[in-house]
Each structure stands twice: as structure tokens, then as C-alpha cells.
Amino acid sequence: MRKPIIAGNWKLNKNPKETAEFVAGIKGKLADATKVEAVIGAPAVDLQTLIDAAKGTDLKVASENNYFEDAGAFTGETSPKVLAEMGVNYGIIGHSERREYFHETDEDINKKAHALFKNGVTPIICCGETLETRKAGKVDEWVSGQIKAALKGLSAEQVASAVIAYEPIWAIGTGETATPEQAQEVCHLIRETVAGLYDQTTAENVRIQYGGSMKPANVKELMAQPDIDGGLVGGASLQPESFLELVHYED
């Protein structure tokens, strides 16, 4: 059985003080870690505070981005090696906002995945289509192409341990949400793509999140789908109360 994983993605929100206050608000209240894995992805400037505050809890920590080199003359970038040394558990890569605003390519995302694995950090690899792509009937071609490019050169063992987040771009921060059936259809496509690239065992082990406006009001419906193993959550992860509702969706 794949363990559900609810991961907050704070984007460019919260300072270190607010980060510590958030963790104080969820301490002792997280879901049973044997049932649901709780993760917060925070801006790089908040990561050390988050790691320190999360000590002694079951909360896991994710970076929101990383470079694909460990060190060098890359001003302003974040080293995956240093993230690992700090104690970061996961690295979010390929988010649609990184692709759109910072012009990240599929090749960049693949290189970042390799860099994270090399340093013992588990990637959360994002994929998803625009409304135009969906209307053109090219969702399958687009998403499977992103998956094939992102996983290039990774071993079956690495992919089985990874997390893939399906985020329909038209449903991010818009209040729009894919129906459970739409989300399930694409998450199933992702699993089938992994099976085609590797094998059925690898596909059955990789965890797939839904990442488009998941919130307490729709989490149960989405999580009831057979190929949805969690959520990559934006706005609903910013407040302790709503984040706790998400990780306690089974209660």
C-alpha cells in the first residue's frame, strides 16, 4: 500500500517568525505518521527555521527548488548538497510557476531530479497541462511527455521512491478544481506511463499527488480515487487549521 502524502507548498509566503508559529500550531496534532505523511515546502530563507521547529515531530520538510549542481559560480542558486546536509527530505521541482516564470525546461527538471537523488533527497516532480492544451485534446500527449523527460536516466528504484505531482495549471490558485474523475484519469495516465517506461511494480510504488486547489472541502473525494496518493497544496497549507484538516482527511 502506498502511504498518502500531503505536502504544503507555501510558494513565496511566510518569514522565519511565521514559519515557527505555524509549526507551533500543528505540533502534537499531526495525523498518525504511519498512515499519512505530512510535508511542508517552504521558501529557502525559511528552511532552517522550519527544520529546527519540526524536530521531534513527524513533519517532513521540502525545498521549493534547487539547482542541478552542488557548488560553483551559480549566484543565487540553491545547492542540493547543502539542502541534504541541512536535513531537507523532499525537493519540489518542475512546478508550473518555475516553468512559466523562470523558463525551466524538461531537461532542467530532469537534471534537478538526478541532483536530488544523488544527494539523498526525494524529488516531488510536477507536471500538468494548460487550459489550452486540455481544450485541444492533448492532455495525454503533453503530460506523458513531461513524465518521460523528467524521469530520463533514473533507475526503477529511484522512480519507485519518487513522488509525482499532477497539477492542472488551469486549477492552480484559481479556485477551479479538476473533478475527481478528471484528476484520476490523468493520475492513472501517469502511472501507466511509468509502467511503460519501467515495469508495473515501479508504477505501483510511485506516489502520485493531485496539485490543483486541493482543500478541506474536496480532499476526501480526491483521495478516494485509486491513483491519487496525496496532494501538493498551495493556499490551504498556509494556515495550521486547514493543513491539519487535510492531513486528517481520513478521520
XYZ file of N, CA and C in Angstrom:
753
model
N 0.837 -1.200 0.000
C 0.000 0.000 0.000
C 0.875 1.255 0.000
N 0.506 2.218 -0.842
C 1.236 3.477 -0.903
C 0.752 4.397 0.223
N 1.707 4.950 0.974
C 1.325 5.849 2.069
C 0.914 7.201 1.504
N -0.263 7.709 1.849
C -0.673 9.032 1.383
C 0.313 10.103 1.829
N 0.517 11.105 0.983
C 1.447 12.194 1.280
C 0.778 13.532 0.972
N 0.581 14.307 2.029
C 0.017 15.650 1.897
C 1.151 16.638 2.076
N 1.462 17.391 1.027
C 2.592 18.321 1.058
C 2.110 19.743 0.809
N 2.393 20.626 1.751
C 2.101 22.036 1.554
C 3.192 22.687 0.726
N 2.800 23.581 -0.147
C 3.755 24.364 -0.947
C 3.452 25.824 -0.675
N 4.264 26.438 0.173
C 3.998 27.810 0.595
C 4.311 28.853 -0.465
N 5.032 28.459 -1.502
C 5.445 29.406 -2.542
C 6.243 30.548 -1.891
N 6.020 31.799 -2.285
C 6.801 32.897 -1.715
C 5.990 33.556 -0.592
N 5.737 32.781 0.447
C 4.964 33.242 1.596
C 5.656 32.821 2.885
N 5.465 33.605 3.916
C 5.936 33.409 5.289
C 7.404 33.789 5.463
N 7.651 34.387 6.637
C 9.011 34.680 7.069
C 9.386 33.684 8.164
N 10.623 33.691 8.651
C 11.005 32.710 9.677
C 10.129 32.735 10.928
N 9.738 33.923 11.385
C 8.876 34.018 12.578
C 7.533 33.332 12.325
N 6.936 33.606 11.178
C 5.652 32.992 10.831
C 5.790 31.483 10.654
N 6.941 31.057 10.149
C 7.213 29.630 9.980
C 7.216 28.919 11.324
N 7.917 29.498 12.293
C 7.963 28.901 13.640
C 6.581 28.878 14.269
N 5.802 29.928 14.058
C 4.440 29.988 14.611
C 3.555 28.918 13.983
N 3.728 28.684 12.685
C 2.942 27.651 12.011
C 3.219 26.279 12.626
N 4.498 25.946 12.772
C 4.844 24.629 13.321
C 4.346 24.502 14.752
N 4.417 25.569 15.520
C 3.884 25.534 16.888
C 2.387 25.227 16.879
N 1.708 25.677 15.829
C 0.264 25.462 15.720
C -0.139 24.059 15.325
N 0.805 23.280 14.803
C 0.455 21.909 14.409
C 1.140 20.858 15.283
N 2.043 21.286 16.159
C 2.769 20.321 16.998
C 1.798 19.496 17.833
N 2.033 18.197 17.805
C 1.194 17.293 18.573
C -0.166 17.028 17.960
N -0.428 17.597 16.780
C -1.758 17.464 16.171
C -1.724 16.780 14.801
N -0.537 16.378 14.351
C -0.448 15.760 13.031
C -1.107 14.392 13.019
N -1.494 13.962 11.830
C -2.066 12.627 11.673
C -1.004 11.579 11.989
N -1.440 10.384 12.284
C -0.525 9.271 12.541
C 0.404 9.108 11.343
N 1.704 9.263 11.602
C 2.682 9.236 10.507
C 2.742 7.891 9.793
N 2.245 6.845 10.436
C 2.224 5.545 9.772
C 1.117 5.482 8.718
N 0.173 6.449 8.782
C -0.959 6.456 7.858
C -0.845 7.547 6.795
N -0.429 8.734 7.216
C -0.336 9.876 6.304
C 0.967 10.606 6.554
N 1.710 10.891 5.485
C 2.945 11.644 5.596
C 2.652 13.123 5.380
N 3.068 13.951 6.324
C 2.831 15.390 6.254
C 4.136 16.100 5.915
N 4.081 16.978 4.918
C 5.271 17.673 4.418
C 4.938 19.149 4.232
N 5.895 20.016 4.542
C 5.764 21.432 4.194
C 6.953 21.828 3.327
N 6.639 22.444 2.171
C 7.648 23.032 1.306
C 7.675 24.531 1.544
N 8.826 25.053 1.938
C 8.939 26.462 2.312
C 9.997 27.168 1.477
N 9.920 28.516 1.387
C 10.982 29.263 0.725
C 12.337 28.973 1.361
N 13.397 29.089 0.586
C 14.737 28.746 1.066
C 15.118 29.516 2.326
N 14.656 30.772 2.431
C 15.019 31.601 3.593
C 14.339 31.128 4.877
N 13.339 30.253 4.753
C 12.624 29.747 5.924
C 13.018 28.314 6.290
N 13.820 27.669 5.459
C 14.040 26.236 5.622
C 14.716 25.877 6.945
N 15.743 26.609 7.333
C 16.425 26.253 8.577
C 15.495 26.407 9.778
N 14.702 27.461 9.789
C 13.721 27.648 10.861
C 12.719 26.499 10.873
N 12.258 26.104 9.697
C 11.291 25.017 9.588
C 11.883 23.707 10.081
N 13.109 23.422 9.679
C 13.775 22.187 10.106
C 13.953 22.168 11.620
N 14.410 23.282 12.185
C 14.610 23.351 13.636
C 13.286 23.205 14.385
N 12.257 23.887 13.898
C 10.959 23.843 14.575
C 10.308 22.468 14.479
N 10.583 21.752 13.383
C 9.943 20.452 13.156
C 10.619 19.307 13.897
N 11.769 19.562 14.522
C 12.458 18.496 15.263
C 11.551 17.940 16.352
N 11.520 16.618 16.438
C 10.670 15.979 17.436
C 9.237 15.793 16.987
N 8.923 16.206 15.740
C 7.595 15.983 15.174
C 7.723 15.056 13.970
N 6.583 14.662 13.426
C 6.582 13.809 12.230
C 6.551 14.626 10.940
N 6.639 15.960 11.053
C 6.584 16.806 9.870
C 7.869 16.678 9.061
N 7.732 16.432 7.760
C 8.867 16.385 6.846
C 8.993 17.737 6.144
N 10.190 18.029 5.652
C 10.489 19.338 5.076
C 10.880 19.196 3.609
N 10.355 20.103 2.781
C 10.679 20.119 1.353
C 11.203 21.484 0.950
N 12.178 21.487 0.054
C 12.588 22.731 -0.605
C 11.647 22.971 -1.780
N 11.555 24.221 -2.217
C 10.667 24.541 -3.333
C 11.390 24.559 -4.678
N 12.706 24.469 -4.625
C 13.501 24.482 -5.852
C 14.946 24.150 -5.480
N 15.720 23.754 -6.457
C 17.153 23.546 -6.256
C 17.853 23.630 -7.598
N 19.155 23.856 -7.551
C 19.940 23.847 -8.783
C 20.390 22.413 -9.047
N 20.975 22.177 -10.226
C 21.407 20.806 -10.540
C 22.906 20.597 -10.339
N 23.598 21.618 -9.821
C 24.994 21.472 -9.433
C 25.089 21.642 -7.920
N 26.061 20.945 -7.315
C 26.214 21.019 -5.865
C 26.886 22.301 -5.409
N 27.779 22.857 -6.227
C 28.529 24.053 -5.863
C 29.079 24.686 -7.125
N 29.533 25.937 -7.009
C 30.149 26.592 -8.147
C 29.718 28.039 -8.289
N 30.041 28.609 -9.430
C 29.756 30.024 -9.687
C 28.339 30.172 -10.244
N 27.361 29.931 -9.383
C 25.944 29.979 -9.786
C 25.197 30.879 -8.808
N 25.468 32.160 -8.917
C 24.959 33.140 -7.961
C 23.440 33.044 -7.796
N 23.021 32.961 -6.545
C 21.596 32.967 -6.234
C 20.917 31.620 -6.263
N 21.628 30.568 -6.666
C 21.019 29.242 -6.730
C 21.146 28.503 -5.393
N 20.399 27.401 -5.278
C 20.367 26.618 -4.043
C 20.963 25.240 -4.294
N 21.969 24.881 -3.510
C 22.678 23.616 -3.698
C 21.891 22.434 -3.156
N 21.681 21.390 -3.961
C 21.012 20.190 -3.447
C 21.837 19.485 -2.375
N 23.156 19.605 -2.472
C 24.025 19.007 -1.464
C 23.818 19.676 -0.107
N 23.728 20.990 -0.112
C 23.511 21.721 1.137
C 22.115 21.454 1.688
N 21.125 21.370 0.816
C 19.775 21.035 1.277
C 19.788 19.708 2.028
N 20.497 18.731 1.472
C 20.594 17.422 2.131
C 21.305 17.539 3.478
N 22.377 18.313 3.512
C 23.124 18.483 4.757
C 22.273 19.162 5.832
N 21.381 20.044 5.413
C 20.500 20.734 6.355
C 19.456 19.795 6.955
N 19.111 18.745 6.206
C 18.087 17.819 6.676
C 16.784 17.902 5.909
N 16.824 18.496 4.715
C 15.632 18.549 3.867
C 15.325 17.151 3.343
N 14.053 16.770 3.381
C 13.632 15.422 2.978
C 13.220 15.334 1.512
N 12.539 16.363 1.034
C 11.980 16.367 -0.317
C 12.376 17.649 -1.042
N 12.373 17.576 -2.368
C 12.615 18.757 -3.189
C 11.552 18.868 -4.265
N 10.784 19.946 -4.244
C 9.768 20.181 -5.277
C 10.482 20.720 -6.516
N 10.279 20.079 -7.651
C 10.899 20.537 -8.898
C 9.876 20.506 -10.034
N 10.061 21.415 -10.979
C 9.201 21.425 -12.162
C 7.835 22.025 -11.944
N 7.648 22.785 -10.862
C 6.350 23.417 -10.651
C 6.022 24.310 -11.841
N 4.761 24.404 -12.174
C 4.351 25.163 -13.361
C 4.810 26.620 -13.288
N 4.879 27.166 -12.068
C 5.340 28.549 -11.944
C 6.830 28.666 -12.260
N 7.614 27.654 -11.913
C 9.030 27.638 -12.290
C 9.164 27.517 -13.804
N 8.325 26.693 -14.406
C 8.382 26.511 -15.857
C 7.980 27.809 -16.573
N 6.903 28.440 -16.082
C 6.372 29.619 -16.775
C 7.206 30.869 -16.514
N 7.437 31.205 -15.241
C 8.085 32.474 -14.907
C 9.602 32.437 -15.064
N 10.186 31.255 -14.845
C 11.647 31.158 -14.864
C 12.159 30.298 -16.011
N 11.236 29.930 -16.906
C 11.581 29.288 -18.180
C 12.364 27.986 -18.004
N 12.014 27.224 -16.974
C 12.668 25.931 -16.773
C 12.183 24.933 -17.822
N 13.103 24.157 -18.340
C 12.788 23.177 -19.370
C 12.670 21.779 -18.768
N 12.154 20.858 -19.549
C 12.103 19.460 -19.112
C 13.504 18.937 -18.807
N 14.488 19.382 -19.587
C 15.874 18.962 -19.358
C 16.375 19.471 -18.005
N 16.058 20.729 -17.674
C 16.443 21.281 -16.373
C 15.868 20.432 -15.239
N 14.610 20.085 -15.375
C 13.914 19.354 -14.317
C 14.505 17.953 -14.154
N 14.840 17.329 -15.263
C 15.489 16.019 -15.206
C 16.836 16.108 -14.501
N 17.613 17.126 -14.816
C 18.920 17.302 -14.177
C 18.758 17.571 -12.681
N 17.740 18.309 -12.312
C 17.481 18.577 -10.896
C 17.079 17.296 -10.164
N 16.293 16.446 -10.829
C 15.899 15.173 -10.212
C 17.128 14.314 -9.936
N 18.020 14.230 -10.908
C 19.258 13.462 -10.718
C 20.087 14.030 -9.574
N 20.166 15.369 -9.497
C 20.958 16.013 -8.447
C 20.380 15.736 -7.063
N 19.055 15.751 -6.952
C 18.427 15.463 -5.657
C 18.684 14.023 -5.249
N 18.461 13.095 -6.147
C 18.684 11.677 -5.826
C 20.139 11.427 -5.442
N 21.057 12.058 -6.139
C 22.479 11.883 -5.838
C 22.793 12.279 -4.396
N 22.029 13.239 -3.882
C 22.270 13.745 -2.536
C 21.311 13.170 -1.487
N 20.497 12.199 -1.880
C 19.629 11.545 -0.911
C 18.362 12.302 -0.569
N 17.971 13.241 -1.438
C 16.723 13.986 -1.258
C 15.711 13.462 -2.278
N 14.483 13.243 -1.848
C 13.455 12.678 -2.729
C 12.761 13.779 -3.517
N 12.752 13.699 -4.839
C 12.073 14.729 -5.618
C 10.558 14.559 -5.640
N 9.874 15.691 -5.610
C 8.450 15.768 -5.934
C 8.395 16.435 -7.302
N 8.126 15.650 -8.322
C 8.236 16.105 -9.709
C 6.860 16.532 -10.221
N 6.742 17.807 -10.588
C 5.450 18.341 -11.017
C 5.263 18.236 -12.528
N 4.022 18.034 -12.911
C 3.656 18.009 -14.323
C 2.225 18.514 -14.437
N 1.816 18.879 -15.628
C 0.431 19.321 -15.800
C 0.260 20.179 -17.028
N -0.998 20.331 -17.445
C -1.307 20.989 -18.709
C -2.017 22.329 -18.504
N -1.933 23.172 -19.509
C -2.681 24.422 -19.532
C -4.113 24.140 -19.993
N -4.964 25.155 -19.849
C -6.341 25.017 -20.326
C -6.364 24.845 -21.843
N -5.451 25.538 -22.524
C -5.395 25.440 -23.993
C -5.046 24.014 -24.434
N -4.105 23.402 -23.722
C -3.718 22.025 -24.047
C -4.883 21.071 -23.810
N -5.595 21.299 -22.713
C -6.759 20.440 -22.415
C -7.832 20.599 -23.485
N -8.126 21.832 -23.844
C -9.174 22.073 -24.848
C -8.795 21.499 -26.205
N -7.481 21.422 -26.465
C -7.008 20.877 -27.743
C -6.988 19.352 -27.746
N -7.345 18.740 -26.614
C -7.372 17.284 -26.533
C -6.001 16.644 -26.495
N -5.002 17.386 -25.985
C -3.626 16.889 -25.994
C -3.064 16.630 -24.596
N -3.958 16.409 -23.620
C -3.509 16.211 -22.243
C -2.593 14.995 -22.124
N -3.023 13.867 -22.684
C -2.248 12.631 -22.557
C -0.853 12.792 -23.152
N -0.803 13.344 -24.347
C 0.480 13.528 -25.044
C 1.391 14.466 -24.246
N 0.825 15.553 -23.726
C 1.614 16.563 -23.019
C 2.159 16.022 -21.698
N 1.274 15.463 -20.880
C 1.681 15.016 -19.544
C 2.625 13.816 -19.630
N 2.315 12.863 -20.489
C 3.206 11.705 -20.609
C 4.575 12.139 -21.135
N 4.592 13.145 -22.006
C 5.864 13.671 -22.495
C 6.679 14.314 -21.384
N 6.015 15.048 -20.501
C 6.712 15.648 -19.360
C 7.301 14.571 -18.449
N 6.540 13.514 -18.215
C 6.992 12.430 -17.337
C 8.198 11.719 -17.950
N 8.107 11.398 -19.215
C 9.220 10.708 -19.880
C 10.499 11.540 -19.816
N 10.376 12.849 -20.028
C 11.549 13.721 -19.997
C 12.110 13.859 -18.586
N 11.221 14.002 -17.599
C 11.660 14.209 -16.209
C 12.366 12.987 -15.643
N 11.954 11.789 -16.072
C 12.490 10.553 -15.499
C 13.673 9.982 -16.289
N 14.061 10.639 -17.353
C 15.120 10.111 -18.225
C 16.384 9.787 -17.430
N 16.844 8.550 -17.560
C 18.093 8.133 -16.936
C 17.984 7.744 -15.474
N 16.812 7.866 -14.878
C 16.627 7.456 -13.489
C 16.381 5.954 -13.430
N 16.820 5.326 -12.360
C 16.609 3.884 -12.204
C 15.181 3.602 -11.748
N 14.749 2.369 -11.933
C 13.421 1.967 -11.461
C 13.315 2.155 -9.958
N 14.379 1.844 -9.240
C 14.370 2.001 -7.779
C 14.177 3.464 -7.395
N 14.848 4.358 -8.095
C 14.691 5.784 -7.810
C 13.260 6.242 -8.095
N 12.735 5.860 -9.232
C 11.390 6.294 -9.615
C 10.339 5.746 -8.640
N 10.518 4.519 -8.208
C 9.568 3.929 -7.264
C 9.497 4.706 -5.962
N 10.609 5.349 -5.592
C 10.641 6.102 -4.336
C 10.245 7.561 -4.512
N 10.107 8.010 -5.757
C 9.809 9.413 -6.037
C 8.334 9.725 -5.802
N 8.026 11.019 -5.859
C 6.645 11.493 -5.826
C 6.420 12.305 -7.095
N 5.300 12.086 -7.749
C 4.933 12.864 -8.933
C 3.664 13.643 -8.587
N 3.678 14.929 -8.866
C 2.510 15.771 -8.570
C 1.872 16.223 -9.877
N 0.621 15.812 -10.084
C -0.130 16.274 -11.250
C -0.862 17.557 -10.878
N -0.498 18.632 -11.558
C -1.113 19.924 -11.271
C -1.645 20.541 -12.558
N -2.938 20.386 -12.816
C -3.509 21.074 -13.977
C -3.336 22.576 -13.778
N -2.611 23.211 -14.676
C -2.241 24.612 -14.487
C -3.471 25.497 -14.375
N -4.531 25.132 -15.060
C -5.752 25.929 -15.038
C -6.470 25.858 -13.683
N -6.004 24.989 -12.793
C -6.657 24.843 -11.483
C -5.767 25.289 -10.331
N -4.653 25.957 -10.633
C -3.733 26.377 -9.577
C -4.017 27.820 -9.194
N -4.435 28.021 -7.949
C -4.671 29.367 -7.445
C -5.865 30.062 -8.072
N -6.692 29.315 -8.801
C -7.843 29.912 -9.471
C -9.145 29.618 -8.750
N -9.078 28.677 -7.795
C -10.312 28.223 -7.153
C -10.983 27.126 -7.954
N -10.542 26.953 -9.198
C -11.058 25.860 -10.025
C -10.352 24.566 -9.621
N -11.082 23.476 -9.659
C -10.505 22.186 -9.327
C -10.936 21.181 -10.377
N -10.004 20.353 -10.806
C -10.395 19.243 -11.676
C -11.375 18.372 -10.909
N -12.354 17.817 -11.592
C -13.240 16.880 -10.906
C -12.414 15.676 -10.465
N -12.877 14.961 -9.447
C -12.142 13.757 -9.055
C -11.901 12.814 -10.227
N -12.863 12.738 -11.130
C -12.733 11.855 -12.282
C -11.655 12.355 -13.255
N -11.606 13.686 -13.476
C -10.571 14.247 -14.344
C -9.185 14.040 -13.741
N -9.072 14.285 -12.440
C -7.785 14.106 -11.763
C -7.344 12.650 -11.804
N -8.274 11.739 -11.549
C -7.969 10.317 -11.564
C -7.515 9.873 -12.951
N -8.171 10.383 -13.972
C -7.832 9.984 -15.344
C -6.366 10.293 -15.661
N -5.911 11.490 -15.286
C -4.537 11.869 -15.603
C -3.551 11.175 -14.667
N -3.909 11.022 -13.399
C -3.015 10.307 -12.478
C -2.845 8.851 -12.915
N -3.910 8.261 -13.446
C -3.810 6.898 -13.984
C -2.896 6.878 -15.216
N -3.031 7.897 -16.058
C -2.150 8.011 -17.230
C -0.686 8.078 -16.796
N -0.411 8.852 -15.743
C 0.965 8.972 -15.244
C 1.483 7.613 -14.792
N 0.643 6.881 -14.067
C 1.070 5.565 -13.578
C 1.309 4.609 -14.740
N 0.461 4.681 -15.748
C 0.641 3.827 -16.916
C 1.895 4.210 -17.706
N 2.199 5.507 -17.731
C 3.416 5.959 -18.404
C 4.648 5.408 -17.693
N 4.627 5.454 -16.355
C 5.745 4.896 -15.579
C 5.862 3.395 -15.824
N 4.731 2.703 -15.883
C 4.755 1.261 -16.147
C 5.372 0.966 -17.512
N 5.056 1.788 -18.492
C 5.615 1.595 -19.820
C 7.107 1.866 -19.881
N 7.551 2.823 -19.087
C 8.974 3.152 -19.066
C 9.783 2.141 -18.259
N 9.179 1.608 -17.215
C 9.875 0.711 -16.294
C 9.140 -0.626 -16.211
N 8.283 -0.781 -15.226
C 7.503 -2.006 -15.071
C 6.331 -1.713 -14.139
N 5.436 -2.686 -14.011
C 4.234 -2.472 -13.214
C 4.538 -2.282 -11.727
N 5.565 -2.971 -11.243
C 5.921 -2.841 -9.827
C 6.365 -1.418 -9.510
N 7.197 -0.843 -10.368
C 7.638 0.542 -10.182
C 6.444 1.481 -10.203
N 5.556 1.255 -11.166
C 4.366 2.107 -11.286
C 3.469 2.003 -10.066
N 3.369 0.822 -9.488
C 2.504 0.636 -8.323
C 3.102 1.254 -7.066
N 4.410 1.485 -7.066
C 5.067 2.037 -5.885
C 5.180 3.559 -5.891
N 5.288 4.162 -7.066
C 5.440 5.609 -7.117
C 4.164 6.280 -6.606
N 4.342 7.313 -5.782
C 3.185 8.025 -5.254
C 2.866 9.224 -6.136
N 1.582 9.406 -6.427
C 1.129 10.470 -7.313
C 0.177 11.384 -6.546
N 0.528 12.666 -6.515
C -0.302 13.654 -5.837
C -1.153 14.411 -6.846
N -2.259 14.976 -6.345
C -3.021 15.935 -7.130
C -2.672 17.324 -6.615
N -2.420 18.260 -7.505
C -1.965 19.574 -7.078
C -2.698 20.741 -7.683
N -4.003 20.748 -7.651
C -4.738 21.889 -8.187
C -5.891 22.294 -7.302
N -5.636 23.216 -6.376
C -6.672 23.729 -5.470
C -7.313 22.640 -4.608
N -6.481 21.709 -4.095
C -6.994 20.775 -3.089
C -7.219 21.545 -1.797
N -8.336 21.270 -1.140
C -8.682 21.957 0.097
C -9.533 21.033 0.955
N -9.772 21.407 2.225
C -10.555 20.524 3.092
C -11.907 20.123 2.514
N -12.513 20.992 1.712
C -13.844 20.700 1.172
C -13.849 19.601 0.114
N -12.702 19.369 -0.552
C -12.713 18.363 -1.629
C -11.683 17.248 -1.437
N -10.928 17.294 -0.337
C -9.827 16.346 -0.169
C -10.312 14.896 -0.129
N -11.435 14.629 0.525
C -11.896 13.235 0.645
C -12.263 12.656 -0.708
N -12.962 13.438 -1.515
C -13.348 12.963 -2.851
C -12.125 12.666 -3.707
N -11.145 13.572 -3.664
C -9.940 13.377 -4.463
C -9.132 12.179 -3.970
N -8.986 12.065 -2.653
C -8.179 10.986 -2.091
C -8.851 9.625 -2.225
N -10.126 9.617 -2.539
C -10.829 8.342 -2.739
C -10.511 7.714 -4.087
N -9.891 8.477 -4.980
C -9.556 7.956 -6.310
C -8.371 6.988 -6.216
N -8.416 5.876 -6.948
C -7.410 4.820 -6.771
C -5.982 5.201 -7.106
N -5.777 6.194 -7.984
C -4.417 6.554 -8.375
C -3.946 7.876 -7.765
N -4.731 8.454 -6.871
C -4.328 9.684 -6.196
C -3.867 9.336 -4.788
N -2.600 9.610 -4.521
C -1.985 9.206 -3.249
C -1.697 10.382 -2.332
N -2.145 11.577 -2.705
C -1.878 12.719 -1.853
C -2.147 14.015 -2.575
N -1.701 15.105 -1.949
C -1.910 16.415 -2.537
C -0.690 17.297 -2.391
N -0.447 18.121 -3.410
C 0.524 19.205 -3.323
C -0.317 20.467 -3.224
N -0.337 21.050 -2.028
C -1.370 22.020 -1.657
C -0.772 23.403 -1.484
N -1.366 24.396 -2.123
C -0.901 25.765 -2.009
C -1.580 26.509 -0.875
N -2.595 27.299 -1.213
C -3.243 28.191 -0.250
C -3.743 27.507 1.007
N -4.272 26.294 0.870
C -4.838 25.598 2.029
C -3.781 25.086 2.997
N -2.505 25.253 2.639
C -1.439 24.807 3.545
C -0.859 25.951 4.364
N -1.349 27.158 4.165
C -0.751 28.319 4.828
C -1.212 28.500 6.269
N -2.372 27.950 6.597
C -2.887 28.065 7.968
C -2.839 26.699 8.649
N -2.387 26.647 9.903
C -2.308 25.359 10.599
C -3.625 24.587 10.586
N -4.727 25.284 10.763
C -6.023 24.608 10.865
C -6.387 23.867 9.581
N -6.248 24.549 8.442
C -6.634 23.907 7.181
C -5.643 22.817 6.799
N -4.348 23.025 7.086
C -3.368 21.979 6.805
C -3.662 20.729 7.628
N -4.027 20.917 8.887
C -4.354 19.777 9.747
C -5.597 19.050 9.248
N -6.576 19.819 8.740
C -7.768 19.173 8.178
C -7.396 18.270 7.012
N -6.433 18.711 6.210
C -6.014 17.914 5.062
C -5.312 16.639 5.490
N -4.380 16.749 6.433
C -3.651 15.551 6.825
C -4.511 14.600 7.649
N -5.629 15.125 8.183
C -6.566 14.286 8.932
C -7.780 13.900 8.079
N -7.622 13.918 6.766
C -8.776 13.682 5.899
C -9.450 12.354 6.138
N -8.706 11.370 6.670
C -9.279 10.037 6.911
C -10.098 9.968 8.189
N -9.911 10.930 9.065
C -10.584 10.879 10.378
C -12.070 11.178 10.271
